[in-house]
Coordinates of C-alpha atoms and ligand atoms in Angstrom, one line a residue:
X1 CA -74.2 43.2 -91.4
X2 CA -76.4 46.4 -90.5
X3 CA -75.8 47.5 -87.3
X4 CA -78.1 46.8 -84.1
X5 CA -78.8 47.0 -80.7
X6 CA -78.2 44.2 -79.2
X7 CA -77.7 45.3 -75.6
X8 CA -79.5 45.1 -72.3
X9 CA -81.4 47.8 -70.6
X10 CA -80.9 47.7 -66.7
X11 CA -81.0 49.9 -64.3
X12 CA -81.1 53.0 -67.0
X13 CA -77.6 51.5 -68.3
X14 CA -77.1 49.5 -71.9
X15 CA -75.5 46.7 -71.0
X16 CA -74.0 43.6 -73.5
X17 CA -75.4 40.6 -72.1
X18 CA -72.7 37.9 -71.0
X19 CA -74.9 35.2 -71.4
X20 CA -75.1 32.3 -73.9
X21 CA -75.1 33.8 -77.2
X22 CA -78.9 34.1 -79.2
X23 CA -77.8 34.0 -83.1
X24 CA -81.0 36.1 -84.9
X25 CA -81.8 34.6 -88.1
X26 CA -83.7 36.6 -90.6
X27 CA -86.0 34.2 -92.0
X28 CA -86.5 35.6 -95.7
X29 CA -82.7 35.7 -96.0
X30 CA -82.3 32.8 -93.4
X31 CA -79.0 34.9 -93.0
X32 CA -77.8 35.3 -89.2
X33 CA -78.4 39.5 -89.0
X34 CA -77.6 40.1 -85.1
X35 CA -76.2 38.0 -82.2
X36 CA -77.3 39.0 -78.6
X37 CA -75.8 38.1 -75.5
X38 CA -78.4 37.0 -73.3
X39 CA -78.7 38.1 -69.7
X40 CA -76.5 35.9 -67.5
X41 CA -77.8 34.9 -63.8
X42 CA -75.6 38.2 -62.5
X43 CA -77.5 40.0 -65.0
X44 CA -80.7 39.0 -64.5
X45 CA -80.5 39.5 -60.5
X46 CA -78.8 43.1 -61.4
X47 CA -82.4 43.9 -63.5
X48 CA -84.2 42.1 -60.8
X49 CA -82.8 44.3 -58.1
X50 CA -83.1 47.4 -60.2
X51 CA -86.7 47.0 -60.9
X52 CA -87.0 46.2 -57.1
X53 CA -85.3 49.6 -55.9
X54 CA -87.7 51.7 -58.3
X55 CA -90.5 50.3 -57.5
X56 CA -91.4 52.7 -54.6
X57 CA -91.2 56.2 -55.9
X58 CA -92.7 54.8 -59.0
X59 CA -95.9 53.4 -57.6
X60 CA -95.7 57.1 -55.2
X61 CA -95.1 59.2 -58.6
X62 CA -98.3 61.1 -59.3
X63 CA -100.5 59.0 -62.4
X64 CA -100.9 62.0 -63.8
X65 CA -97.0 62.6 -64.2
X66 CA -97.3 58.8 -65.2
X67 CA -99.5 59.9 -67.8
X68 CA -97.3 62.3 -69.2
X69 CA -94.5 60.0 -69.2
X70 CA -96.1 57.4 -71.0
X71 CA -97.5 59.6 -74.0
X72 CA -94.1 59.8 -74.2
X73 CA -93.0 56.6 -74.5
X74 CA -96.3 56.2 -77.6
X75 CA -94.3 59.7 -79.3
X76 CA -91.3 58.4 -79.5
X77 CA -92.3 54.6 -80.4
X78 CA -94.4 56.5 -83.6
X79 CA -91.2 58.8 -84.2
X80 CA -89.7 55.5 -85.0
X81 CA -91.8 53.9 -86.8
X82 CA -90.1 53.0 -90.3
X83 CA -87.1 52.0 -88.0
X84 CA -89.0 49.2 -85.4
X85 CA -91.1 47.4 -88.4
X86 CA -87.9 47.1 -90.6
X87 CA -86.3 45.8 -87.7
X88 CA -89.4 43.5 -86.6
X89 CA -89.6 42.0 -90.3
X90 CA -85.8 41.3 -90.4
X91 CA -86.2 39.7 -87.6
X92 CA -89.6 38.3 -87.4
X93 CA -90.6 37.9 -91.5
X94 CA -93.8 39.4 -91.2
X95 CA -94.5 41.9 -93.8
X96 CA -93.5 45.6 -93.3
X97 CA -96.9 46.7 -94.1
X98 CA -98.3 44.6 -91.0
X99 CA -95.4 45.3 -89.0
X100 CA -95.7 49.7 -89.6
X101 CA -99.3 48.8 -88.5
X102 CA -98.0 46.9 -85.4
X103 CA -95.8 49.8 -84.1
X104 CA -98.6 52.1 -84.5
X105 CA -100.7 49.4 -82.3
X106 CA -97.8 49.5 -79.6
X107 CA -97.6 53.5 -79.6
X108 CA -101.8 53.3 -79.1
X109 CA -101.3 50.9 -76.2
X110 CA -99.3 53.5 -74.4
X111 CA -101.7 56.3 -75.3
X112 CA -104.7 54.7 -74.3
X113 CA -103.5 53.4 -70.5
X114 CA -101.6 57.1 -69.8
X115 CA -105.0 57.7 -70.0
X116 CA -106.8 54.4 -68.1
X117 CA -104.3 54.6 -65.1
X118 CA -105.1 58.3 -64.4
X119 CA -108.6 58.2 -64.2
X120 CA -109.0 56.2 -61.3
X121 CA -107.6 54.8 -58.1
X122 CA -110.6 52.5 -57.0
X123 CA -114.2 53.2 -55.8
X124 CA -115.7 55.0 -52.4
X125 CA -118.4 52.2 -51.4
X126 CA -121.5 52.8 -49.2
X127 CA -119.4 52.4 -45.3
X128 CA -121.4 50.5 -42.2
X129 CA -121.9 54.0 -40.5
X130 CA -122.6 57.6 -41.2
X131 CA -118.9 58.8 -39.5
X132 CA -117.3 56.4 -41.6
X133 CA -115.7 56.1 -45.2
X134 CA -115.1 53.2 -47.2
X135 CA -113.1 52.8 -50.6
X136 CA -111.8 50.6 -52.4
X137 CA -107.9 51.2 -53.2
X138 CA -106.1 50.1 -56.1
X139 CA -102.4 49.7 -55.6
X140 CA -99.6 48.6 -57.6
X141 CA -98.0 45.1 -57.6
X142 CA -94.8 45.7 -57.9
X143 CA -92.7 44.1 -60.2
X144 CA -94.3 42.6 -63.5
X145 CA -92.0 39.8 -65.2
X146 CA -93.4 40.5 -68.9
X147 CA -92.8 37.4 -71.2
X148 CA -93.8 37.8 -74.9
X149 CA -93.4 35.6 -77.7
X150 CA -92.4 36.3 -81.7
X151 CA -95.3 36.8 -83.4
X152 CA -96.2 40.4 -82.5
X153 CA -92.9 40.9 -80.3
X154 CA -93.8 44.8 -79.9
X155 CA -98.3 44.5 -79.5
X156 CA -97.4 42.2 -77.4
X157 CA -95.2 43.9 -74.9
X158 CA -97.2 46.7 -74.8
X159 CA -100.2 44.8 -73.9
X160 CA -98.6 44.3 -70.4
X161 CA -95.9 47.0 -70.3
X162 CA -98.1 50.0 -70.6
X163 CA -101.0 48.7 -68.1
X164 CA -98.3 47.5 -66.3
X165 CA -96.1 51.3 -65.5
X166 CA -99.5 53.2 -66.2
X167 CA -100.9 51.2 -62.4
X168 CA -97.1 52.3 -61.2
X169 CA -95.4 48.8 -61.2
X170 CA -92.2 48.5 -62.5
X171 CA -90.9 45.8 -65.1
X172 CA -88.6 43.4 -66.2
X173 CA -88.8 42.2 -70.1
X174 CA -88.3 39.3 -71.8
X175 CA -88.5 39.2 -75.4
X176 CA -88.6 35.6 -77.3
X177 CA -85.1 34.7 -78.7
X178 CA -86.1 34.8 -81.7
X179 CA -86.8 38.6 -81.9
X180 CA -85.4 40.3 -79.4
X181 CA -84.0 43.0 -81.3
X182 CA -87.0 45.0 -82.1
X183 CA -87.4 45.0 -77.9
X184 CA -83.7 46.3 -77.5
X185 CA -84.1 48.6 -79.9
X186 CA -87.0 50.2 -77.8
X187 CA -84.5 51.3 -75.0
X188 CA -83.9 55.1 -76.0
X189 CA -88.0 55.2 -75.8
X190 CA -88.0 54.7 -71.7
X191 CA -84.8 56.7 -71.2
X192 CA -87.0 59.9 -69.5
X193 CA -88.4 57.0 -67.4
X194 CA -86.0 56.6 -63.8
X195 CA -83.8 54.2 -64.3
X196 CA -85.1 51.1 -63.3
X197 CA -88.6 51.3 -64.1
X198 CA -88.2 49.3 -67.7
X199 CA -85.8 46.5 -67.6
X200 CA -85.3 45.0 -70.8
X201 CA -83.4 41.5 -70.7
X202 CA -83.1 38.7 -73.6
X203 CA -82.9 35.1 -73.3
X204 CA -84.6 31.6 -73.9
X205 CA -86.8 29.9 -72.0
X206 CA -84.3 29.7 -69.2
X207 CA -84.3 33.2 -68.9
X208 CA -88.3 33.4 -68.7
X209 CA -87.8 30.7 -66.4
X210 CA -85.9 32.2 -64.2
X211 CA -87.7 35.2 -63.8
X212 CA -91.0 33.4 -63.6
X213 CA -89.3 31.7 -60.3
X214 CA -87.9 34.5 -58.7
X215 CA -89.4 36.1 -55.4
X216 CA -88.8 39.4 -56.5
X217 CA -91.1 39.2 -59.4
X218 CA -94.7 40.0 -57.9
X219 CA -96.5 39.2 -61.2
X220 CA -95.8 37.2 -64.4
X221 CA -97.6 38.5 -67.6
X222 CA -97.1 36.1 -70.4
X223 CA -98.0 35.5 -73.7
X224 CA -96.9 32.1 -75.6
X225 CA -97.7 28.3 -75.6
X226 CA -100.1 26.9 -73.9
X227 CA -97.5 24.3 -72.7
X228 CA -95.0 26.9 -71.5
X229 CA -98.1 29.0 -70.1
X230 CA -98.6 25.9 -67.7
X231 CA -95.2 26.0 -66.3
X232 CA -95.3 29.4 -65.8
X233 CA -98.3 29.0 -63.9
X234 CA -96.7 25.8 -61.5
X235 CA -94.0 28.7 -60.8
X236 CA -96.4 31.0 -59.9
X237 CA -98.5 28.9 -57.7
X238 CA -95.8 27.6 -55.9
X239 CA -95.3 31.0 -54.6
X240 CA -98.5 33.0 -55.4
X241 CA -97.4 35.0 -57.7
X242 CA -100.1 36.5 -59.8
X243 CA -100.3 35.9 -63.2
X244 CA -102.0 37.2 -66.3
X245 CA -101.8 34.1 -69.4
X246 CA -102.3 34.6 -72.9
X247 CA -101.9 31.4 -74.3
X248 CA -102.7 29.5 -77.6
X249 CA -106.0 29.1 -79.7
X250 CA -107.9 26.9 -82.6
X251 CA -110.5 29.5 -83.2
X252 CA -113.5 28.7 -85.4
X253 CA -114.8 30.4 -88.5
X254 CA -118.1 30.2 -88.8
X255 CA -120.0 31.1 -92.2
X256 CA -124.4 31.1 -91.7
X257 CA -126.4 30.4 -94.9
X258 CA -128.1 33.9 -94.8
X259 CA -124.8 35.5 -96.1
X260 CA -124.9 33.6 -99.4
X261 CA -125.3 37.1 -101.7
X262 CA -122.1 38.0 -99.9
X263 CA -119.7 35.2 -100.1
X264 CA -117.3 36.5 -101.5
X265 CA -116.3 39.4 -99.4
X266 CA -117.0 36.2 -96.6
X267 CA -114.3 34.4 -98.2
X268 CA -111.9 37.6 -98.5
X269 CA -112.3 37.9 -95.0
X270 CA -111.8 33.9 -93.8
X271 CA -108.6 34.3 -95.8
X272 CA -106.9 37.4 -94.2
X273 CA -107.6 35.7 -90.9
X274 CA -106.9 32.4 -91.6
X275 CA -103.4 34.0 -93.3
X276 CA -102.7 37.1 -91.4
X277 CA -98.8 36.7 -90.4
X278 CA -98.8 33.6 -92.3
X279 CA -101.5 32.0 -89.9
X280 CA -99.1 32.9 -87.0
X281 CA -101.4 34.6 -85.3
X282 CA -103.0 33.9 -81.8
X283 CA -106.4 34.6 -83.4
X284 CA -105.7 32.8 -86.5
X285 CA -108.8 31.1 -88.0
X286 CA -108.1 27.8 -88.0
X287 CA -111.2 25.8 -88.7
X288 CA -113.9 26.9 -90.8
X289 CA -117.4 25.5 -90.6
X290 CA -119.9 26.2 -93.3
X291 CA -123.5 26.0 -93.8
X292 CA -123.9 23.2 -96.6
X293 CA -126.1 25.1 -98.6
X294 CA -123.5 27.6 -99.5
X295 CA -120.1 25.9 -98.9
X296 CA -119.6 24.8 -102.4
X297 CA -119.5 28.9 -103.4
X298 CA -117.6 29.7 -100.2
X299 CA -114.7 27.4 -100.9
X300 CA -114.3 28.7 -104.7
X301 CA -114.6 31.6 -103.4
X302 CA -111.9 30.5 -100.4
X303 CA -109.4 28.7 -102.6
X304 CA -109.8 31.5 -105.8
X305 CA -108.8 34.6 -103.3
X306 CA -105.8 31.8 -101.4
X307 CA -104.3 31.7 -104.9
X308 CA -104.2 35.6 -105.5
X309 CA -102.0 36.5 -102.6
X310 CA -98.6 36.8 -103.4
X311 CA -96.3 35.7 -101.7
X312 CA -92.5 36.8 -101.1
X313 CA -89.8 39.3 -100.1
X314 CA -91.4 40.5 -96.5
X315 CA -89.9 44.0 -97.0
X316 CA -91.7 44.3 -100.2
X317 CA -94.8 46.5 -99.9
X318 CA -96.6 44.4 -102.3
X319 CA -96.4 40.9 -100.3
X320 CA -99.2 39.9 -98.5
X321 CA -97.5 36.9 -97.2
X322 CA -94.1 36.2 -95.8
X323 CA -91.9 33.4 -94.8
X324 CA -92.6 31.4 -91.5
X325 CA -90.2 32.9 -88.6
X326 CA -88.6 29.6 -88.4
X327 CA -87.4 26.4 -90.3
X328 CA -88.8 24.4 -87.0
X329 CA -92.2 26.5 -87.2
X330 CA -92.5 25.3 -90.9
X331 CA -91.8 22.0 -90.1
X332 CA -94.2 21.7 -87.2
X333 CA -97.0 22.8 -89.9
X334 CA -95.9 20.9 -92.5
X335 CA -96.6 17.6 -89.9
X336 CA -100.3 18.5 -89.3
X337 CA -100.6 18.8 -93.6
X338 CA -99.1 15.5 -94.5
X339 CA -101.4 13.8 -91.4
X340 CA -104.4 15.4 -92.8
X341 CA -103.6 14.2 -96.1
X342 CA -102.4 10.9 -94.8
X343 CA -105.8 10.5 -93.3
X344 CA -107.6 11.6 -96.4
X345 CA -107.8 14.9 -96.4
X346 CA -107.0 17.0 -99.4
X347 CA -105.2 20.0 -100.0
X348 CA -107.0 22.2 -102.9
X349 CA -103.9 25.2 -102.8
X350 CA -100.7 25.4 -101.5
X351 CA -98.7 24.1 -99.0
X352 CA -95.9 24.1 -101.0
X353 CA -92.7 26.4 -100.9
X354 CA -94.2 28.9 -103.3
X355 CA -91.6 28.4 -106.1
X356 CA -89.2 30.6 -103.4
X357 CA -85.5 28.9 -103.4
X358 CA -85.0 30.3 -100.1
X359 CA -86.6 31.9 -96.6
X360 CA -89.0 29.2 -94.6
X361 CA -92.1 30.1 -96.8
X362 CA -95.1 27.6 -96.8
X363 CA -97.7 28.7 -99.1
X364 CA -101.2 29.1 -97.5
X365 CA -102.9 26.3 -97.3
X366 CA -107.0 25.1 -98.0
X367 CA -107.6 21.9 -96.8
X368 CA -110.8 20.1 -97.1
X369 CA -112.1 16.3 -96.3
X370 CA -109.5 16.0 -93.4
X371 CA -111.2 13.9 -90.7
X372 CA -112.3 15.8 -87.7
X373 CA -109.8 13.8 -85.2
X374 CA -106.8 15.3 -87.1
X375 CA -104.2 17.8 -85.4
X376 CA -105.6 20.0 -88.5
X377 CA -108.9 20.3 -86.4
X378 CA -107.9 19.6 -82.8
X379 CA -104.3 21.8 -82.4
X380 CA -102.9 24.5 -82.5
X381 CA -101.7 25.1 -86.2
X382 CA -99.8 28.6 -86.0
X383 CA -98.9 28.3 -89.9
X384 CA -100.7 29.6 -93.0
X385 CA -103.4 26.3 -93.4
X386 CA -107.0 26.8 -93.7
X387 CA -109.4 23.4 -92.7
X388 CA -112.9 23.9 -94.5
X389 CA -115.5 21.8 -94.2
X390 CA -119.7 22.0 -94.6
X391 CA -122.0 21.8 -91.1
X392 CA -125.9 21.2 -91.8
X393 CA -126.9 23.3 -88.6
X394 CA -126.2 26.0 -86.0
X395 CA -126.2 23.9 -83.4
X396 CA -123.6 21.4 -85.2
X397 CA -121.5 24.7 -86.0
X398 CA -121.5 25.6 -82.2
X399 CA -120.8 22.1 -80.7
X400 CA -117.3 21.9 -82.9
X401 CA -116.5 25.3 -82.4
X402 CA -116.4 24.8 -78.5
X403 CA -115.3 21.2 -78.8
X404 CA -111.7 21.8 -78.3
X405 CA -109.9 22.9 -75.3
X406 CA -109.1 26.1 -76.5
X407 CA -111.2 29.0 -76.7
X408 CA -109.7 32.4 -77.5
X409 CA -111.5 34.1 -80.4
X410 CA -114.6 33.0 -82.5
X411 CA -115.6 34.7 -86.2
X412 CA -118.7 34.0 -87.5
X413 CA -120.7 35.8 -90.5
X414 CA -124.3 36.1 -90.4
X415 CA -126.9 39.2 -90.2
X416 CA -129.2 37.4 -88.4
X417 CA -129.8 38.8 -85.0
X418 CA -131.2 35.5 -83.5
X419 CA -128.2 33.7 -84.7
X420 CA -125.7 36.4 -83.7
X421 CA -127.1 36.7 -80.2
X422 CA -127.1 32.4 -80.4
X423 CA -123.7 32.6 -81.0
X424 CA -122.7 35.3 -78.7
X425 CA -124.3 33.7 -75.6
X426 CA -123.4 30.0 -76.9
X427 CA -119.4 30.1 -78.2
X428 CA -116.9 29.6 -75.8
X429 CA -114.4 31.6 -76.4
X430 CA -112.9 35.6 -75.2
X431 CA -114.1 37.3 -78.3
X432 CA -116.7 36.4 -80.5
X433 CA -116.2 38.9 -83.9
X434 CA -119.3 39.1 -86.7
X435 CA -118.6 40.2 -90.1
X436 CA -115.2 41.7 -89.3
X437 CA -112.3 38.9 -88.3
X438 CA -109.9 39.9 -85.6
X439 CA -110.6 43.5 -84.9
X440 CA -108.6 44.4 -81.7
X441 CA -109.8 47.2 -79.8
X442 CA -107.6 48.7 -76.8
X443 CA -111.2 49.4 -75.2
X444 CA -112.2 45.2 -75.5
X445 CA -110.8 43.2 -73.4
X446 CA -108.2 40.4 -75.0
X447 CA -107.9 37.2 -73.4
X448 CA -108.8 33.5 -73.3
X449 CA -111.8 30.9 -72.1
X450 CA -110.4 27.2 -71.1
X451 CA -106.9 26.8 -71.7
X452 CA -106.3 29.8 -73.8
X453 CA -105.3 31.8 -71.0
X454 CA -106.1 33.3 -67.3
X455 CA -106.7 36.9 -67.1
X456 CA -107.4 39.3 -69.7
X457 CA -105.0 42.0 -71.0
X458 CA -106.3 45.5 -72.5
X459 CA -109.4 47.6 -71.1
X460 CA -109.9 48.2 -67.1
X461 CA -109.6 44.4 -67.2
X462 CA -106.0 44.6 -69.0
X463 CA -105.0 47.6 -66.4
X464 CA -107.1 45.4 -63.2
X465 CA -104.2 42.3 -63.8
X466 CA -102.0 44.7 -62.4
X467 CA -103.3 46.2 -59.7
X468 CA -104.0 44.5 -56.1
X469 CA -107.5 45.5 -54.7
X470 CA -107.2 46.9 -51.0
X471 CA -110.4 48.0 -48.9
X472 CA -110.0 50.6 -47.0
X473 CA -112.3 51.3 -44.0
X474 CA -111.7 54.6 -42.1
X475 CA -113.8 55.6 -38.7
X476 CA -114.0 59.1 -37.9
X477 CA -114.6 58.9 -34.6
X478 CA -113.0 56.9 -32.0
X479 CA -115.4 55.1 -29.5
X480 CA -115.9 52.1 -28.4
X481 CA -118.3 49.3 -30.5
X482 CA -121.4 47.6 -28.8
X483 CA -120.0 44.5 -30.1
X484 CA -116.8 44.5 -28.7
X485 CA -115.7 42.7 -25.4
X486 CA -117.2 41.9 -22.6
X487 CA -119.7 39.6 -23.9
X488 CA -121.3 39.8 -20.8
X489 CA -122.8 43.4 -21.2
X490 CA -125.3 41.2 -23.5
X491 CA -128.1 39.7 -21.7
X492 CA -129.7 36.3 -23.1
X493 CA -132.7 38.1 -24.4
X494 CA -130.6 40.8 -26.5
X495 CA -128.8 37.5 -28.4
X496 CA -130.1 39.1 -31.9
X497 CA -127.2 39.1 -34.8
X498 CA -125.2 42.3 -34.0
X499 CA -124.1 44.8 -36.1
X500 CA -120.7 44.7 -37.4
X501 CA -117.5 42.6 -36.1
X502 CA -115.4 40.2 -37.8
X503 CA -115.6 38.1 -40.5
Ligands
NAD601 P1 -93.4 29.9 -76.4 O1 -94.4 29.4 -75.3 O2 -92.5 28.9 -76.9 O3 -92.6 31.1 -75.8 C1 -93.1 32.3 -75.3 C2 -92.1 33.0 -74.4 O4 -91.9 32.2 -73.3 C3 -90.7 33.2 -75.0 O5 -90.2 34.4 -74.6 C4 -89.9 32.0 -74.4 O6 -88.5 32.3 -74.3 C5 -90.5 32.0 -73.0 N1 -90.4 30.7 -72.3 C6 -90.1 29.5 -72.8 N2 -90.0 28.6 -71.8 C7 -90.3 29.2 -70.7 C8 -90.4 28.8 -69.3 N3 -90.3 27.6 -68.9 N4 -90.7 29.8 -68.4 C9 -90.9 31.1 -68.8 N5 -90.8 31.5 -70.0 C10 -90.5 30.6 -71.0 O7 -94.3 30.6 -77.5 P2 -93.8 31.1 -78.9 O8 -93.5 30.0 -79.8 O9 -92.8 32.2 -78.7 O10 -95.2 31.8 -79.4 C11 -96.2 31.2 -80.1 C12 -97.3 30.8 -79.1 O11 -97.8 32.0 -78.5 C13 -98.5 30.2 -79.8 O12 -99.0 29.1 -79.0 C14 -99.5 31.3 -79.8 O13 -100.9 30.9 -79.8 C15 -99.2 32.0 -78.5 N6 -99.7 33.4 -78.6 C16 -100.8 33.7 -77.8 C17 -101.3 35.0 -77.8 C18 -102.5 35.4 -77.0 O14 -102.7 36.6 -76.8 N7 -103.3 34.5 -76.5 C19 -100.8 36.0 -78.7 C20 -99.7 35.6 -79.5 C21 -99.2 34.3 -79.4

């Protein structure tokens, strides 16, 4: 068994976790590589209380030192690079190719809000009076509880971590338990940070739980479920906490009619997002809706490039797809299929094993003439399957992409201006991509309409989740107001609105 960090970071110290033991299955191999002690209660409170005590001098410590320390954390991530996606496909099954990408992501992240968090500290505003001066402050929370699931275990942490330290809150993280390691392994990348200031802590949903409950946690930035999203919310609410949500999607693919001389690189790009991470991506296309006039082309098109991907050994530099990160994953997606076809839907390629004897691999999927009431259409899929079916308008294409209660990303190919502005006022949903599928930009702000989340993470937006807004109104003289006690200075005649006073 290779060797791995499995330990703890809290308080600056690597510590093995005493609680219930998370077995780490690789799920090409479906070999157990790693077993992690998760963070007991004692441990949990220790990270707790050491993110607590360095709170202070880090939200004091200049942004520009912050700065510094954070282009840091993005050279040292990069200096790792080979290391961290090896570890994240062991771990995680995606392919190393999308995974070296991923860490290069992550080190970005960390570049770009070194940068965000010293540029600004709020806004002076126009004050009441000439002697006066207004601003508006931005401060630090305090402590973020970051919760991150599997699928991008590293993007995704860096999504909250780095906005998180860079507006000088300090942090307590939670990978899922089904990749925790790549997370651990992160630890020698914060040690110039003081102690405290990254806490990293592994666990189930207990653990999240519990951190997501705890007083001491100002803010809960999460990424998962939309079911586990919601009860991370209740435990916010009941104690206003704030909260930044990245939840679950169904997003639509929508192909126009005036693409037809260009179907094919249409169809190459439907797939990759439809299949990216073996469709277990947030951002996955999941439904495709197609003009009729070309969707007989599309769909060869579609099904011709699903049966060219190869499928296989994530570590191989030559797989585009890998196995599912777990046997219950598969099994969830497999449901949905066998109800589509159940219902009359048929599957043109794949969703089979892919001839592979072992590893939870489900070959990609293209599924057509599955009624629109199946889960196929209506939830959350997270697996490699691709619905297709033909729309005879605009408007039609539009009123199913926004007809479920999801609404995170959107793709739709056309050149038509009318239609892309259409579709850019008309689509629910927190990013609407033309002609290029799931193009993240640390610039664009990443987050969810309806129940696909609360909040957005990258941009100002992703740095603005963790930062409280404080106005600051400062007098430079000190005399007394005209509308201040006693009332009786006014007589009736003067009652006019005064300047000024309360709210
Ligand atoms: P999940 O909701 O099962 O788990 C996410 C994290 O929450 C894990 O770390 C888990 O341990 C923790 N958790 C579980 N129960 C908890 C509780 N009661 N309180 C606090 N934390 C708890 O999700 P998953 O299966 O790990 O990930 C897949 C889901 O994540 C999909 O629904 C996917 O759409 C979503 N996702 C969303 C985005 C986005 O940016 N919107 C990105 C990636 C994944």
């Amino acid at each position: 068994m290779a060797s791995y960090e499995t330990r703890l970071l809290i308080g600056g110290e690597l510590v093995a976790g005493t609680g219930a033991p998370l077995d780490v299955e690789n799920p090409y191999t479906e070999e157990t590589i790693a077993t992690v002690g998760s963070a007991s209660a004692q441990e949990l409170d220790a990270a707790i209380a050491a993110a607590r005590e360095a709170a202070p001098s880090w939200a004091a410590t200049p942004a520009v030192e912050r700065a510094e320390m954070l282009h840091e954390v993005a050279t040292r991530i990069r200096a790792r690079t080979d290391e961290l996606a090896r570890l994240m496909t062991a771990e995680g099954g995606k392919p190393l190719i999308e995974n070296s990408d991923e860490v290069g992501w992550t080190a970005a992240a960390f570049d770009y809000y070194a940068e965000i968090g010293r540029d600004s500290a709020g806004r002076v505003i126009p004050p009441i009076e000439s002697t006066q001066l207004a601003m508006v402050v931005k401060d630090p929370l305090g402590v973020v509880g970051c919760i991150v699931p599997w699928n991008y275990p590293l993007l995704l942490l860096a999504w909250k971590l780095a906005p998180a330290l860079a507006a000088g809150n300090t942090t307590v993280c939670k990978p899922s338990e089904l990749t925790p390691l790549s997370t651990l392994a992160l630890a020698p990348c914060f040690d110039h940070l003081p102690p405290g200031v990254v806490n990293l802590v592994a666990g189930d949903g207990d653990v999240g739980a519990a951190i997501a409950a705890d007083e001491r946690i100002d803010a809960v930035a999460f990424t998962g479920s939309v079911e586990t999203g919601k009860k991370v919310a209740a435990a916010c609410t009941a104690r206003m906490a704030r909260m930044n949500l990245e939840m679950g999607g169904k997003d639509a693919f929508i192909v126009c009619s005036d693409v037809a001389g260009e179907l094919s690189v249409a169809a190459r790009g439907g797939v990759w997002a439809a299949f990216l991470n073996a469709g277990q991506v947030c951002t996955s296309a999941e439904r495709f809706y197609v003009m009729s006039d070309v969707y007989d082309d599309y769909l060869n098109a579609f099904v011709e490039t699903t049966r060219g991907l190869v499928v296989g050994d994530p570590m191989d530099p030559s797989t585009d797809i890998g196995p599912m990160v777990s046997a219950a994953q598969r099994a969830k997606v497999e449901r949905q299929l066998a109800e589509a076809v159940d219902a009359g839907g048929e599957v043109l390629v794949g969703g089979d094993r892919a001839g592979q004897e072992r590893g939870h691999f489900l070959a990609p999927a293209v599924v057509v003439g599955a009624p629109d009431k199946t889960a196929v259409w209506r939830e959350e899929t997270f697996g490699p399957v691709a619905p297709l079916r033909p729309v005879r308008t605009l408007d039609e294409a539009i009123a199913l992409a926004n007809s479920t209660p999801y609404g995170l990303g959107a793709n739709v190919y056309t050149r038509d201006l009318a239609t892309m502005l259409r579709c850019m006022r008309e689509l629910r949903a927190g990013t609407v991509w033309f002609n290029d599928p799931l193009t993240d930009n640390d610039a664009g702000p990443f987050g969810g309409f309806k129940q696909s989340g609360l909040g957005r993470e990258l941009g100002r937006e992703g740095l603005e989740a963790f930062q409280e807004t404080k106005h600051v109104h400062v007098e430079t003289e000190i005399a007394p107001k005209e509308w201040w006690y006693p009332y009786s200075q006014y007589n009736a005649a003067a009652q006019q609105p005064r300047d000024g006073g309360g709210a």
